[in-house]
JSON list of N, CA and C in Angstrom, two decimals:
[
{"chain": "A", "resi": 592, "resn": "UNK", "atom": "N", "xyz": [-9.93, 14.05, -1.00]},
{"chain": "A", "resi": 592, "resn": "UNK", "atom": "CA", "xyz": [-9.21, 15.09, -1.70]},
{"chain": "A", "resi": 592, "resn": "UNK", "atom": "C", "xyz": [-8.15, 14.44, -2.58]},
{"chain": "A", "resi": 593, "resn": "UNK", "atom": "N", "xyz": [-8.01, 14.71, -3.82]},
{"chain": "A", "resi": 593, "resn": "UNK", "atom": "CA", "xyz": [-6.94, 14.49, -4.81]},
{"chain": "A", "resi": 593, "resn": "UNK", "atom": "C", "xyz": [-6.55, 15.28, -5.13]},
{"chain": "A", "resi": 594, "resn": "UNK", "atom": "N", "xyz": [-4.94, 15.51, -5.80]},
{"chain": "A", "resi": 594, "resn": "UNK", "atom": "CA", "xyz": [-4.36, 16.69, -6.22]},
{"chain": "A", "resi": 594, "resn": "UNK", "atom": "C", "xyz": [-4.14, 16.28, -7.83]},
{"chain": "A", "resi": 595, "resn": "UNK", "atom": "N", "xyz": [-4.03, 17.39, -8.64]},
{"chain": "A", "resi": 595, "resn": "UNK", "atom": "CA", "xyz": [-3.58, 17.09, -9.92]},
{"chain": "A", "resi": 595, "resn": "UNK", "atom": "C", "xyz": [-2.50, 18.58, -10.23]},
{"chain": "A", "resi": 596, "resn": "UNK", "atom": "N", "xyz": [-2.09, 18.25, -11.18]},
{"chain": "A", "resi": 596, "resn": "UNK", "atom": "CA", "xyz": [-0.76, 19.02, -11.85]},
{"chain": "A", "resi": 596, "resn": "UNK", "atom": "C", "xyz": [-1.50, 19.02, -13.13]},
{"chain": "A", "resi": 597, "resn": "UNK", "atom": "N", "xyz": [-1.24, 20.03, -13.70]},
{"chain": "A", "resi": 597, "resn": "UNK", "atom": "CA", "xyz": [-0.92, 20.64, -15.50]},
{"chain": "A", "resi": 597, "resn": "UNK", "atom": "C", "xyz": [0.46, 20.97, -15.43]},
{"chain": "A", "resi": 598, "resn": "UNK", "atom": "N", "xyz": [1.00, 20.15, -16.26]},
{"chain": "A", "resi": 598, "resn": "UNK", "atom": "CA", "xyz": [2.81, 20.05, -16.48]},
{"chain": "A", "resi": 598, "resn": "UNK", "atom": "C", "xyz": [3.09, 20.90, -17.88]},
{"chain": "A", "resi": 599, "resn": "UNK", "atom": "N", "xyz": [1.61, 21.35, -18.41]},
{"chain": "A", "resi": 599, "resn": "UNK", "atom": "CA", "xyz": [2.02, 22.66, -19.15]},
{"chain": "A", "resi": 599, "resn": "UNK", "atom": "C", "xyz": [2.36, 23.52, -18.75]},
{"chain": "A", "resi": 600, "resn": "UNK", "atom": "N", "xyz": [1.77, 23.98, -17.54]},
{"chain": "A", "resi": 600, "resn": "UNK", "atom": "CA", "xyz": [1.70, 25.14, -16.92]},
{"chain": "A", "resi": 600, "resn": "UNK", "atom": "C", "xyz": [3.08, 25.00, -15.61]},
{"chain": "A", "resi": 601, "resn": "UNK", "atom": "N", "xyz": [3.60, 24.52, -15.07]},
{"chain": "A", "resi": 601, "resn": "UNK", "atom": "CA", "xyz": [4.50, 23.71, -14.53]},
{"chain": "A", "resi": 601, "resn": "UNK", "atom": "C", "xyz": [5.52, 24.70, -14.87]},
{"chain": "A", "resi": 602, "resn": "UNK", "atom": "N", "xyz": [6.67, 25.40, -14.06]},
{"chain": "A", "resi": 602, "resn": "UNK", "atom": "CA", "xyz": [7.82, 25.81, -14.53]},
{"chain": "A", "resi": 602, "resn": "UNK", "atom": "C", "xyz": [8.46, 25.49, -13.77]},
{"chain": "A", "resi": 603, "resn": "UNK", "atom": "N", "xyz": [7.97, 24.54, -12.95]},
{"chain": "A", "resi": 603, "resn": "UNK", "atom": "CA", "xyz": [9.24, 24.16, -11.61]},
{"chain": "A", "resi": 603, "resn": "UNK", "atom": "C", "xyz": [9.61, 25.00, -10.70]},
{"chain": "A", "resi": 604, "resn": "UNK", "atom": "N", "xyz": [9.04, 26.16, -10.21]},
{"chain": "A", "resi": 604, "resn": "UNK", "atom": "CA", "xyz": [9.60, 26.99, -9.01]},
{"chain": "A", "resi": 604, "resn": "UNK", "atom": "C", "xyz": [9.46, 26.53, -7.74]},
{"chain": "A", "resi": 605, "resn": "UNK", "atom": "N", "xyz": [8.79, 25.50, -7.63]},
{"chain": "A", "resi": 605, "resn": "UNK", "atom": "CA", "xyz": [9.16, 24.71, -6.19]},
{"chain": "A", "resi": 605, "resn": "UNK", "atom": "C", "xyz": [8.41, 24.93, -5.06]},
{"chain": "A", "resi": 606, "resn": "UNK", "atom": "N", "xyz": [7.52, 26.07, -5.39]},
{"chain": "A", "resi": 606, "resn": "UNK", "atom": "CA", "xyz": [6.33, 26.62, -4.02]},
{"chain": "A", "resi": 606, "resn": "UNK", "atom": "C", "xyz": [5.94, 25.54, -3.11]},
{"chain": "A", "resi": 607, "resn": "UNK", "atom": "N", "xyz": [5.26, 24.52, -4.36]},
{"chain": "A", "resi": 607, "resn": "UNK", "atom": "CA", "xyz": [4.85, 23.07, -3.57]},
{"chain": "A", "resi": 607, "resn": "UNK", "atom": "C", "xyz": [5.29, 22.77, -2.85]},
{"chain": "A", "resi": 608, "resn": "UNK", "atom": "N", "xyz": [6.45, 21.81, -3.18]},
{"chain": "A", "resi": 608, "resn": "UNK", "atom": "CA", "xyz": [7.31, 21.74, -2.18]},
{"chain": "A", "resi": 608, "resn": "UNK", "atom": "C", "xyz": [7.96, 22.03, -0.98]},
{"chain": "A", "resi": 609, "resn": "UNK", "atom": "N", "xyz": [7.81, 23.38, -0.97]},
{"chain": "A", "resi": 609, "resn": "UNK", "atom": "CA", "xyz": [8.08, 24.02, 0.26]},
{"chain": "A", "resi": 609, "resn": "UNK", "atom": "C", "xyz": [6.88, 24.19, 0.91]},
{"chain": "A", "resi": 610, "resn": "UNK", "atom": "N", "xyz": [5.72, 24.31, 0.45]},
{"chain": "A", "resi": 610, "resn": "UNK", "atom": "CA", "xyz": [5.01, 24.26, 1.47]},
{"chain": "A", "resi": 610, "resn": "UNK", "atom": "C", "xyz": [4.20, 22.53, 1.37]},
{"chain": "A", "resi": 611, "resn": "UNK", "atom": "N", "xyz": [4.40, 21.82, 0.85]},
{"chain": "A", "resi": 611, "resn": "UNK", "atom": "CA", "xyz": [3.68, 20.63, 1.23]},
{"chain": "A", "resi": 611, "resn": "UNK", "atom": "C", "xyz": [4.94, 19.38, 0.60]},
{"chain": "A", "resi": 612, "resn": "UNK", "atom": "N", "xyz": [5.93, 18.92, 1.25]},
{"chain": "A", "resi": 612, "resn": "UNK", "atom": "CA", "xyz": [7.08, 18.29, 0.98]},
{"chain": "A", "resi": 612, "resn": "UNK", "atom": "C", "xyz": [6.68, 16.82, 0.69]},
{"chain": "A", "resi": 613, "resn": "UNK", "atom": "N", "xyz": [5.38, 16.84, 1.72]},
{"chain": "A", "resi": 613, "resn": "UNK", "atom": "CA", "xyz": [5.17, 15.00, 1.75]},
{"chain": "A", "resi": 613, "resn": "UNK", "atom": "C", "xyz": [4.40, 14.71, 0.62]},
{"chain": "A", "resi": 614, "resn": "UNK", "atom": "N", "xyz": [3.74, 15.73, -0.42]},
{"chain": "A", "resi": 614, "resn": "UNK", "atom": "CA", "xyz": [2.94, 15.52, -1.27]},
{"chain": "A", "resi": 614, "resn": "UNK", "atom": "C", "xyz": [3.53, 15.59, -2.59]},
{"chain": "A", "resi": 615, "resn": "UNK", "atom": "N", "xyz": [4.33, 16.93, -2.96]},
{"chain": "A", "resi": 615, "resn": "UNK", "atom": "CA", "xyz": [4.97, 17.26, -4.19]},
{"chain": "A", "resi": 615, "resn": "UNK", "atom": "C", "xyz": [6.76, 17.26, -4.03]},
{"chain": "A", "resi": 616, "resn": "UNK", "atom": "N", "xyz": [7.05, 16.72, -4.84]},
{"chain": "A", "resi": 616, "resn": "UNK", "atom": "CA", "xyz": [8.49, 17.16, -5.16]},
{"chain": "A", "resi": 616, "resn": "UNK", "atom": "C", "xyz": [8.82, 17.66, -6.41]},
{"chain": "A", "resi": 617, "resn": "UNK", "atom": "N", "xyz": [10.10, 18.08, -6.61]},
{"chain": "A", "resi": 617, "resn": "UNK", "atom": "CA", "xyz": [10.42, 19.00, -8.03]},
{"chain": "A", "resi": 617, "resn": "UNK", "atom": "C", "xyz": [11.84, 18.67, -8.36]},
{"chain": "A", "resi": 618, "resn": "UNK", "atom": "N", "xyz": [12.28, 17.86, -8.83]},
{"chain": "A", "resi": 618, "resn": "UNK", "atom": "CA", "xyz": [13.35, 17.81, -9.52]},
{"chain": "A", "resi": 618, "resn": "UNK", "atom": "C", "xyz": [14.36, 18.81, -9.70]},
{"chain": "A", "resi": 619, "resn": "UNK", "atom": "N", "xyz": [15.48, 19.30, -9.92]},
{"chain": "A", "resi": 619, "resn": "UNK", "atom": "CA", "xyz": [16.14, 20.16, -10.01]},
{"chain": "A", "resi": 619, "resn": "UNK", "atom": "C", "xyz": [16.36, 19.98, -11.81]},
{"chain": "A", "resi": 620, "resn": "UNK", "atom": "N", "xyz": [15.62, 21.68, -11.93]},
{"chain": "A", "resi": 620, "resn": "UNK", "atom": "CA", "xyz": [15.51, 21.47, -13.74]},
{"chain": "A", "resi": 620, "resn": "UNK", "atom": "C", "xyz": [14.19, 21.16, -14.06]},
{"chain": "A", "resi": 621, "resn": "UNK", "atom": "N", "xyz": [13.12, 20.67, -13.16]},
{"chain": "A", "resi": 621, "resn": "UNK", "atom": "CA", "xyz": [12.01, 19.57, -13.74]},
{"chain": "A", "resi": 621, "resn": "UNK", "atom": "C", "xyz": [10.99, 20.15, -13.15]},
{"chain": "A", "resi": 622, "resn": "UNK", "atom": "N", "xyz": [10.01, 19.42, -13.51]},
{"chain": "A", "resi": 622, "resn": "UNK", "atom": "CA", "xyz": [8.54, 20.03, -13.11]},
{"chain": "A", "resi": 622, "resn": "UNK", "atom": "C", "xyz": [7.75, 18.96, -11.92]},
{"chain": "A", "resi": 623, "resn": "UNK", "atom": "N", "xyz": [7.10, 19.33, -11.06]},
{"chain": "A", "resi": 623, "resn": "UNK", "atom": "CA", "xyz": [6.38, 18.80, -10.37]},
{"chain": "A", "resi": 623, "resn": "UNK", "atom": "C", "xyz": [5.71, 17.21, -10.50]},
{"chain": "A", "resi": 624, "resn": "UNK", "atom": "N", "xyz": [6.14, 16.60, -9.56]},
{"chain": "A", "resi": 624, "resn": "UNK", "atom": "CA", "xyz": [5.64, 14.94, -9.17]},
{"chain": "A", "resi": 624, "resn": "UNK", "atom": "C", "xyz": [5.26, 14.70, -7.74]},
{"chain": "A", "resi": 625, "resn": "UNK", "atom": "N", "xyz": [3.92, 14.73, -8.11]},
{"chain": "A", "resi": 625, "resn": "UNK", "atom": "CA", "xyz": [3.04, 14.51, -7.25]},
{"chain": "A", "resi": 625, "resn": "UNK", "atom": "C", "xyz": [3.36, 13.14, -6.24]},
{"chain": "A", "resi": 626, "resn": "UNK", "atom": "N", "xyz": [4.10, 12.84, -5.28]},
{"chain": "A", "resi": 626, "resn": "UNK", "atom": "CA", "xyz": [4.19, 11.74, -4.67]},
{"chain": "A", "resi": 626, "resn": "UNK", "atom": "C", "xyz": [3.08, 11.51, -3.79]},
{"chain": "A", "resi": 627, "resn": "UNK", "atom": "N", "xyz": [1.85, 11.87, -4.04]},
{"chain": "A", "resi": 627, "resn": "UNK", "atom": "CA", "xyz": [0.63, 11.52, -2.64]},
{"chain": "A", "resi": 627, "resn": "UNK", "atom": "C", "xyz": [-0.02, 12.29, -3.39]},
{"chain": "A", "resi": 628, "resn": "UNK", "atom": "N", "xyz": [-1.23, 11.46, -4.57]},
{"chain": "A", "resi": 628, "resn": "UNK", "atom": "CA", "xyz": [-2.24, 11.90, -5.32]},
{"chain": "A", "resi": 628, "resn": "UNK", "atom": "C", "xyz": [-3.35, 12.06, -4.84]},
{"chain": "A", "resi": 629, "resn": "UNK", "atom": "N", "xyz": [-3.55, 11.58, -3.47]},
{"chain": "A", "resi": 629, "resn": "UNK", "atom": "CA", "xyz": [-4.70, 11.48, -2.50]},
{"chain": "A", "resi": 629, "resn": "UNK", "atom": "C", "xyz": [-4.43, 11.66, -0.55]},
{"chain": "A", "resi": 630, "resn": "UNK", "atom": "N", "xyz": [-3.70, 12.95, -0.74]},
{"chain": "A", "resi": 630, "resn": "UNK", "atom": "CA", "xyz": [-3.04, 13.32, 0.55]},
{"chain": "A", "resi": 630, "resn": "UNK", "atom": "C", "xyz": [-4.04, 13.44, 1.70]},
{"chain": "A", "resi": 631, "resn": "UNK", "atom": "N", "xyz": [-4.02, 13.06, 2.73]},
{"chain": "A", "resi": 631, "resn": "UNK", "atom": "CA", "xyz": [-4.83, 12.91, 3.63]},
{"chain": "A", "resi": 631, "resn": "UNK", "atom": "C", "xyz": [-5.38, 14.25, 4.57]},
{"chain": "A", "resi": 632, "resn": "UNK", "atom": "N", "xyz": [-6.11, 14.02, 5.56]},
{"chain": "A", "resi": 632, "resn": "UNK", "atom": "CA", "xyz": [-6.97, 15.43, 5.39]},
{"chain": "A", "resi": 632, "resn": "UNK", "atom": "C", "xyz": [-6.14, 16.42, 6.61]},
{"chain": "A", "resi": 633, "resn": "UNK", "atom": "N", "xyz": [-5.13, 15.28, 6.95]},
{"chain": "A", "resi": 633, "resn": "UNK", "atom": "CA", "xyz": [-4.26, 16.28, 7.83]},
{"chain": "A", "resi": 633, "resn": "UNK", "atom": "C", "xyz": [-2.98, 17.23, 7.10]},
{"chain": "A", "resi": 634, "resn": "UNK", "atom": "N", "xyz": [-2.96, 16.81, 6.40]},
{"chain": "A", "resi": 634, "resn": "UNK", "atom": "CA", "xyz": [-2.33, 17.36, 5.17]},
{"chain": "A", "resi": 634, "resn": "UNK", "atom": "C", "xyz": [-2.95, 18.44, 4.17]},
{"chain": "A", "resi": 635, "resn": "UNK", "atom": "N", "xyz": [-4.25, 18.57, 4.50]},
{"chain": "A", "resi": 635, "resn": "UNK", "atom": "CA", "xyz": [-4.96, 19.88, 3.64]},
{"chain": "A", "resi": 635, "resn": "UNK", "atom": "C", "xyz": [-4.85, 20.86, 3.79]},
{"chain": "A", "resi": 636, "resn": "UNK", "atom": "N", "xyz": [-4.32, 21.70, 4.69]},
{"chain": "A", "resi": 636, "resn": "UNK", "atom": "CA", "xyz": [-4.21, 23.00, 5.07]},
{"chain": "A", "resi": 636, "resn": "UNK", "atom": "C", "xyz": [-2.52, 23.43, 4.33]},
{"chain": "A", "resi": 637, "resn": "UNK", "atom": "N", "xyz": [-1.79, 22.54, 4.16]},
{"chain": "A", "resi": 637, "resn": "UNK", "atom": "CA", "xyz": [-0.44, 22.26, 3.49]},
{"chain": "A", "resi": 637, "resn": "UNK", "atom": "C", "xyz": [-0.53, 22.57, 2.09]},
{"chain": "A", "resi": 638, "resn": "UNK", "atom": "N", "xyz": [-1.43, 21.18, 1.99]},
{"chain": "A", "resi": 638, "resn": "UNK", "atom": "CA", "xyz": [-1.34, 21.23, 0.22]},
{"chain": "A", "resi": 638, "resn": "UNK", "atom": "C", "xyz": [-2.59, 22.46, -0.19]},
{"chain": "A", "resi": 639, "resn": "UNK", "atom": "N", "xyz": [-3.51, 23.03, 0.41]},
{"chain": "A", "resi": 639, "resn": "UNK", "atom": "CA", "xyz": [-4.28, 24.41, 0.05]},
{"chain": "A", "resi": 639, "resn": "UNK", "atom": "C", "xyz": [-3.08, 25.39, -0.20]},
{"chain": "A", "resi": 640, "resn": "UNK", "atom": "N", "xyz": [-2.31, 25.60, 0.89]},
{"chain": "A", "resi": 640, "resn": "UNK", "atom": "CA", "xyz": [-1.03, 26.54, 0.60]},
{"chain": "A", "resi": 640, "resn": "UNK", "atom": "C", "xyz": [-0.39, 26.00, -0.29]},
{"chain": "A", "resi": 641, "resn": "UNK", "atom": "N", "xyz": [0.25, 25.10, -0.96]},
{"chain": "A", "resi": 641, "resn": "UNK", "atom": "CA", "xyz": [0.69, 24.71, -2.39]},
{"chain": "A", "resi": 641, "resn": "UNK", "atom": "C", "xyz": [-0.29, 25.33, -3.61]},
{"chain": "A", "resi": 642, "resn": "UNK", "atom": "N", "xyz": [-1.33, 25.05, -3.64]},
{"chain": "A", "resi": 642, "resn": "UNK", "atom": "CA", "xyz": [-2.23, 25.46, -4.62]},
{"chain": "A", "resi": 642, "resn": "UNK", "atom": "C", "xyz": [-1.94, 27.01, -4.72]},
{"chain": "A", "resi": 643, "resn": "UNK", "atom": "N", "xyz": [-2.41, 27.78, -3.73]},
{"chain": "A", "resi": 643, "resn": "UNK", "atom": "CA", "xyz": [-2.58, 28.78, -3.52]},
{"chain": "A", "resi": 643, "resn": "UNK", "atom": "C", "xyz": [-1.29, 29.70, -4.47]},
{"chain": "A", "resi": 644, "resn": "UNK", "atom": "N", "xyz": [-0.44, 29.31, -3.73]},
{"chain": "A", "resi": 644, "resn": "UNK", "atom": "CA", "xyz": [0.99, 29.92, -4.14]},
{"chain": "A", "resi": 644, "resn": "UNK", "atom": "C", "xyz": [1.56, 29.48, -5.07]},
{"chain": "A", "resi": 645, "resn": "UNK", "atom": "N", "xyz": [1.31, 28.51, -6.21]},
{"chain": "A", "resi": 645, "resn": "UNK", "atom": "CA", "xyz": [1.94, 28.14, -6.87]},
{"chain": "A", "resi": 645, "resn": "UNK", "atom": "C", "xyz": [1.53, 29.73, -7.87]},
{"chain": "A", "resi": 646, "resn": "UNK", "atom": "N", "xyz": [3.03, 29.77, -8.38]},
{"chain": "A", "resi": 646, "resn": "UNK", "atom": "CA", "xyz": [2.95, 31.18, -9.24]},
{"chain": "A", "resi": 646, "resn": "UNK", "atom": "C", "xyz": [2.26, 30.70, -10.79]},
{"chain": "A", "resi": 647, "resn": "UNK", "atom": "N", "xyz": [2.57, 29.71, -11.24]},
{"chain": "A", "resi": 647, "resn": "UNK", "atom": "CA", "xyz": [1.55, 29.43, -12.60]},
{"chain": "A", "resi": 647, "resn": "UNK", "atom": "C", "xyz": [0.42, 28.54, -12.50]},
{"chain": "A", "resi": 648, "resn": "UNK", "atom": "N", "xyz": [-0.10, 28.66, -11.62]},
{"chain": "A", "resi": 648, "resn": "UNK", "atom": "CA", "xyz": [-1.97, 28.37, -10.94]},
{"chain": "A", "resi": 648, "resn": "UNK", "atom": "C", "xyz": [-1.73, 26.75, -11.98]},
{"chain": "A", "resi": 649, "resn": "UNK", "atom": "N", "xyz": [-0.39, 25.94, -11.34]},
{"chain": "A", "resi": 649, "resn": "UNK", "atom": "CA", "xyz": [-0.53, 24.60, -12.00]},
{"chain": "A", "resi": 649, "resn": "UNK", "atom": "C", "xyz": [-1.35, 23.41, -11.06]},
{"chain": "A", "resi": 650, "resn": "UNK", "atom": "N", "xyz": [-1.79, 23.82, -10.05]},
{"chain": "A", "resi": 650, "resn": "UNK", "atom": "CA", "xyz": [-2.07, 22.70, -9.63]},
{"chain": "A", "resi": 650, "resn": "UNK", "atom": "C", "xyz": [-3.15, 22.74, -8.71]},
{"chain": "A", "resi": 651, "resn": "UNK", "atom": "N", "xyz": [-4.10, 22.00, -8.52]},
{"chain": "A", "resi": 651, "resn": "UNK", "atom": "CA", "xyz": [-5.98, 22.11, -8.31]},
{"chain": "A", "resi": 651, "resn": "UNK", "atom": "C", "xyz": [-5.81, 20.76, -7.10]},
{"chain": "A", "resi": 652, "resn": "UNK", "atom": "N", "xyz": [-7.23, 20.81, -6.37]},
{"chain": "A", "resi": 652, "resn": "UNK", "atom": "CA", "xyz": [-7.59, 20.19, -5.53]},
{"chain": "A", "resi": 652, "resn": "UNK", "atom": "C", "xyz": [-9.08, 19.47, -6.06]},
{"chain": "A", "resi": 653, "resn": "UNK", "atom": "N", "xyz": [-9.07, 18.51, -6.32]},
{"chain": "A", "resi": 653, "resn": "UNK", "atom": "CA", "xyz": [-10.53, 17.53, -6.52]},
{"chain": "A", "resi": 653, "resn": "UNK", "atom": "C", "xyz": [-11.14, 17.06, -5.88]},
{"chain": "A", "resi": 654, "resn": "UNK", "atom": "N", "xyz": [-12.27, 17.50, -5.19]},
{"chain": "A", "resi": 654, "resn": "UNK", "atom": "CA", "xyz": [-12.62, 16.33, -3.99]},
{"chain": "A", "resi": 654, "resn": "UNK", "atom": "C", "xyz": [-13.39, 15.45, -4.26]},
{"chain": "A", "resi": 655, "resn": "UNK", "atom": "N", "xyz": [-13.53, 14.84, -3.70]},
{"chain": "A", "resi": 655, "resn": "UNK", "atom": "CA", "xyz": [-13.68, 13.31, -3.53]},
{"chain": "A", "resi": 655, "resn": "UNK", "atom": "C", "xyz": [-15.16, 13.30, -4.22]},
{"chain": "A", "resi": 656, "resn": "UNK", "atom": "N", "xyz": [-16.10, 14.39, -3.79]},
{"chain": "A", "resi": 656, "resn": "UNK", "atom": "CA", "xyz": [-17.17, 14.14, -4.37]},
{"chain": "A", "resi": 656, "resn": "UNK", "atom": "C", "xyz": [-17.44, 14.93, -6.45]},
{"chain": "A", "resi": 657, "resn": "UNK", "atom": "N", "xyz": [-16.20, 15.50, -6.37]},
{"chain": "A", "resi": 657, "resn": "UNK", "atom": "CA", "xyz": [-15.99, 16.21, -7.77]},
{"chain": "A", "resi": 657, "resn": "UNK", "atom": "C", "xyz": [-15.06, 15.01, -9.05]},
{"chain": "A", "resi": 658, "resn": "UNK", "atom": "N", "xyz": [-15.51, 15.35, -10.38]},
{"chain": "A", "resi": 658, "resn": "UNK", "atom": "CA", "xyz": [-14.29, 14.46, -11.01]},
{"chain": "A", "resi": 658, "resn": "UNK", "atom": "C", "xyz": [-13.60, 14.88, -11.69]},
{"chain": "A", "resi": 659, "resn": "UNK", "atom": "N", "xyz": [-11.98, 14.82, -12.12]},
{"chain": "A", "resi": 659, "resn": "UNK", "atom": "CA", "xyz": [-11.32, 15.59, -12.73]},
{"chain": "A", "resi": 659, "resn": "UNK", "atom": "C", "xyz": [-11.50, 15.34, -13.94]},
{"chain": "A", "resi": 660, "resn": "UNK", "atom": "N", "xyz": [-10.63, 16.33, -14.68]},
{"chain": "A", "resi": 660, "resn": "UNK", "atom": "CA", "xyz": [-11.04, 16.84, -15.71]},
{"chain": "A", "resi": 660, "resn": "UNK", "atom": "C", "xyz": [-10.42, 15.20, -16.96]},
{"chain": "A", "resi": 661, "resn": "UNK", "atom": "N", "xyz": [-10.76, 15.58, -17.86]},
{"chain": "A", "resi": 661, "resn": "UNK", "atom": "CA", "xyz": [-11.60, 13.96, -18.78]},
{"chain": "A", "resi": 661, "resn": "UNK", "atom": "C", "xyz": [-11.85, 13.19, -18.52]},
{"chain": "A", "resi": 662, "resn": "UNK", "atom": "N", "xyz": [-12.63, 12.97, -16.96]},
{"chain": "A", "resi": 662, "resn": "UNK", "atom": "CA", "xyz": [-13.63, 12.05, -16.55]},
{"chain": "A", "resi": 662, "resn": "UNK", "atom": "C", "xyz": [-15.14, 12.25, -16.69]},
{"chain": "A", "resi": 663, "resn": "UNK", "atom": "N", "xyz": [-15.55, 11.49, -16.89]},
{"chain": "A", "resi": 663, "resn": "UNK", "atom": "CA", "xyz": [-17.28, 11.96, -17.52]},
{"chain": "A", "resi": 663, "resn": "UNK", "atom": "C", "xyz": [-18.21, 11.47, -15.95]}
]
């Protein structure tokens, strides 16, 4: 599992964070930094609730057998 961010879409409300601390942080003022781009699988039920709740649908789950986006 990998996580990615669109920092267009990004307004910084912090959902992540609160629900998955060891993966995302947010700056005060700033937008989302992913500290654990490949969070482990005890950690998935965490970072699903990050995804989920983020209010501007900024941030996706890739798995391992999928490739993100401008990878061919």
């Amino acid at each position: 599992m990998k996580v990615e961010a669109d920092l267009d879409l990004c307004q910084g409300h912090a959902m992540c964070e609160l629900e998955a601390p060891e993966v995302f942080t947010v700056p005060k003022h700033g937008k989302v930094e992913i500290v654990d781009t490949a969070p482990p699988e005890t950690l998935r039920a965490s970072v699903e609730s990050a995804v989920r709740f983020c209010p501007t649908q900024a941030l996706r789950i890739v798995e391992d057998n999928e490739t993100s986006e401008g990878e061919s």
